[in-house]
C-alpha positions as a Markdown table, in Angstrom:
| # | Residue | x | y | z |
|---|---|---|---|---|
| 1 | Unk | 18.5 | -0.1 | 20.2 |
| 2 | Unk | 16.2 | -3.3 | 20.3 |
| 3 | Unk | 16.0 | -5.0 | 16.9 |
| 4 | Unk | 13.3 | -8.2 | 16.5 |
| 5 | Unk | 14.4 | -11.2 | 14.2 |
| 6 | Unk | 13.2 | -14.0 | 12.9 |
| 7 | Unk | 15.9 | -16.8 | 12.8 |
| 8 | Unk | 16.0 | -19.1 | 10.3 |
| 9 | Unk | 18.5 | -22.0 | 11.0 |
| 10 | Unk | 19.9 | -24.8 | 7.9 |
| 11 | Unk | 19.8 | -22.6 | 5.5 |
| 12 | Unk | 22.0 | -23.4 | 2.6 |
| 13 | Unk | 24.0 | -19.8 | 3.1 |
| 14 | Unk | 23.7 | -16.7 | 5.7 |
| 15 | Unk | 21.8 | -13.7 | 5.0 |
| 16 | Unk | 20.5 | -11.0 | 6.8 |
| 17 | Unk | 17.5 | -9.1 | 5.0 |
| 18 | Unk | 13.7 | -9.1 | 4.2 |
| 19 | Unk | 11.0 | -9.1 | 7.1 |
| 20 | Unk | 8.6 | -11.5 | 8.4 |
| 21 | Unk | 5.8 | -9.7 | 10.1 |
| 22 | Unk | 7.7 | -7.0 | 11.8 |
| 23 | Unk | 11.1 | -8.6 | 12.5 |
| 24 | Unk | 14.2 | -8.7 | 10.1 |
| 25 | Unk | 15.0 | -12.0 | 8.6 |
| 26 | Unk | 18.7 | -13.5 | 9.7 |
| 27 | Unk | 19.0 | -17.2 | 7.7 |
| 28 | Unk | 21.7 | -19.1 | 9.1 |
| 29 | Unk | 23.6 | -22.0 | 8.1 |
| 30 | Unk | 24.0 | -23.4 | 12.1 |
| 31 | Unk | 20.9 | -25.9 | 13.1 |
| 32 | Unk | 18.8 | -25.1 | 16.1 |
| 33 | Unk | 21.0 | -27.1 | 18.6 |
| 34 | Unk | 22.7 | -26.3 | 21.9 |
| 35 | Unk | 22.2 | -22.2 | 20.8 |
| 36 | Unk | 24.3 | -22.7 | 17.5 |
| 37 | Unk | 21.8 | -20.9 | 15.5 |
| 38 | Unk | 21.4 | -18.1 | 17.6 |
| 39 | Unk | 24.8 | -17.3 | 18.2 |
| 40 | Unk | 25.4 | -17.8 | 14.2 |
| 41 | Unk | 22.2 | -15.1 | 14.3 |
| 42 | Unk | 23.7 | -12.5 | 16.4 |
| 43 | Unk | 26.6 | -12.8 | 14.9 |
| 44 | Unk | 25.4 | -12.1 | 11.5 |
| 45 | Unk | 23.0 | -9.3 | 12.3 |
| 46 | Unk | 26.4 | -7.7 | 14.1 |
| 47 | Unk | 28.1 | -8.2 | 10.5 |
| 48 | Unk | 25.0 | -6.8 | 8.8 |
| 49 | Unk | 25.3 | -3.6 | 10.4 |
| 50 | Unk | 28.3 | -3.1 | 10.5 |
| 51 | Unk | 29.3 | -3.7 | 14.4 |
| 52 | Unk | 31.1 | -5.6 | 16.5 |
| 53 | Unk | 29.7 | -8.8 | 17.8 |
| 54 | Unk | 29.9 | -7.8 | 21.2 |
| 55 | Unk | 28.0 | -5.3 | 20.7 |
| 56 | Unk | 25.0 | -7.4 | 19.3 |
| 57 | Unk | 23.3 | -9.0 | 23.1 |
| 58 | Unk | 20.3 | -11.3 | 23.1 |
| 59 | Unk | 17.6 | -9.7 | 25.2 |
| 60 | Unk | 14.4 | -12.6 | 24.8 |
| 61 | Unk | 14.1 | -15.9 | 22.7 |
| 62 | Unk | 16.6 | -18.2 | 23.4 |
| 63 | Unk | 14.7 | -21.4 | 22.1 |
| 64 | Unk | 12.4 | -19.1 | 19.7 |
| 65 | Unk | 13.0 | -18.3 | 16.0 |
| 66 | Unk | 11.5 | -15.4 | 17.2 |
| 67 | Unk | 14.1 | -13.2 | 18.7 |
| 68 | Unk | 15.1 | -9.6 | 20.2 |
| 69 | Unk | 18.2 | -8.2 | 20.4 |
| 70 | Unk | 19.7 | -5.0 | 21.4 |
| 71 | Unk | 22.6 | -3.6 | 20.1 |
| 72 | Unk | 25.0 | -1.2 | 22.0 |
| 73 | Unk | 23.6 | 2.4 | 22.5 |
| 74 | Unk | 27.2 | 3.9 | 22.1 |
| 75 | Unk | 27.6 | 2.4 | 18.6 |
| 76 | Unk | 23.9 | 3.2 | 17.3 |
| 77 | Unk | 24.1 | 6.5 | 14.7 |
| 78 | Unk | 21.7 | 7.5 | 12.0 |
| 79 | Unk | 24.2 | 5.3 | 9.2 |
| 80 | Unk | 23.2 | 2.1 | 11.0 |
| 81 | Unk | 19.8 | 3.1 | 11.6 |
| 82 | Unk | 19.6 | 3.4 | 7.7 |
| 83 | Unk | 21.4 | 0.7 | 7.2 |
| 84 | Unk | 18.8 | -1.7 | 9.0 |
| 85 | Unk | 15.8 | 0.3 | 7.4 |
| 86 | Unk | 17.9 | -1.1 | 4.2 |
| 87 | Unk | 17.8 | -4.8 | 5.6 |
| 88 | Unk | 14.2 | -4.8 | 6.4 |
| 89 | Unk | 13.8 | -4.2 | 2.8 |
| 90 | Unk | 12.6 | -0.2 | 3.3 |
């Protein structure tokens, strides 16, 4: 299942929730240097839902705030699938 984020990196805590256009929001505390804040983001959104973070693979936007990542057919079921619905605030 691809899921598109929007990264936010400094923020003062992590949180995964709300949307910005289409993607869901991830706020991390790592700055955008040498990929902190996206591996700080994929590991969050793999907390959020409830996964493992190796299930939780960037697929496009390594320099981007902009971001899509697809997490591990064998562990997608309709509780997750709510459960992001949740997150994007729906």
């Amino acid at each position: 299942m691809r899921v598109a984020i929007r990264v936010r990196p400094g923020a003062s805590r992590t949180r995964v929730g709300g949307r910005y256009a289409d993607r869901l929001v991830v706020a991390v505390t790592a700055r955008a240097v040498d990929g902190a804040a996206t591996q700080a983001a994929l590991a969050a959104v793999a907390d959020a839902l409830g996964v493992r973070p190796r299930h939780v693979t960037l697929v496009a936007g390594a320099t981007s705030r902009d971001k899509v990542v697809d997490v591990d057919d064998a562990v997608v079921d309709d509780g997750l699938r709510l459960r992001l619905d949740e997150l994007l605030g729906g």
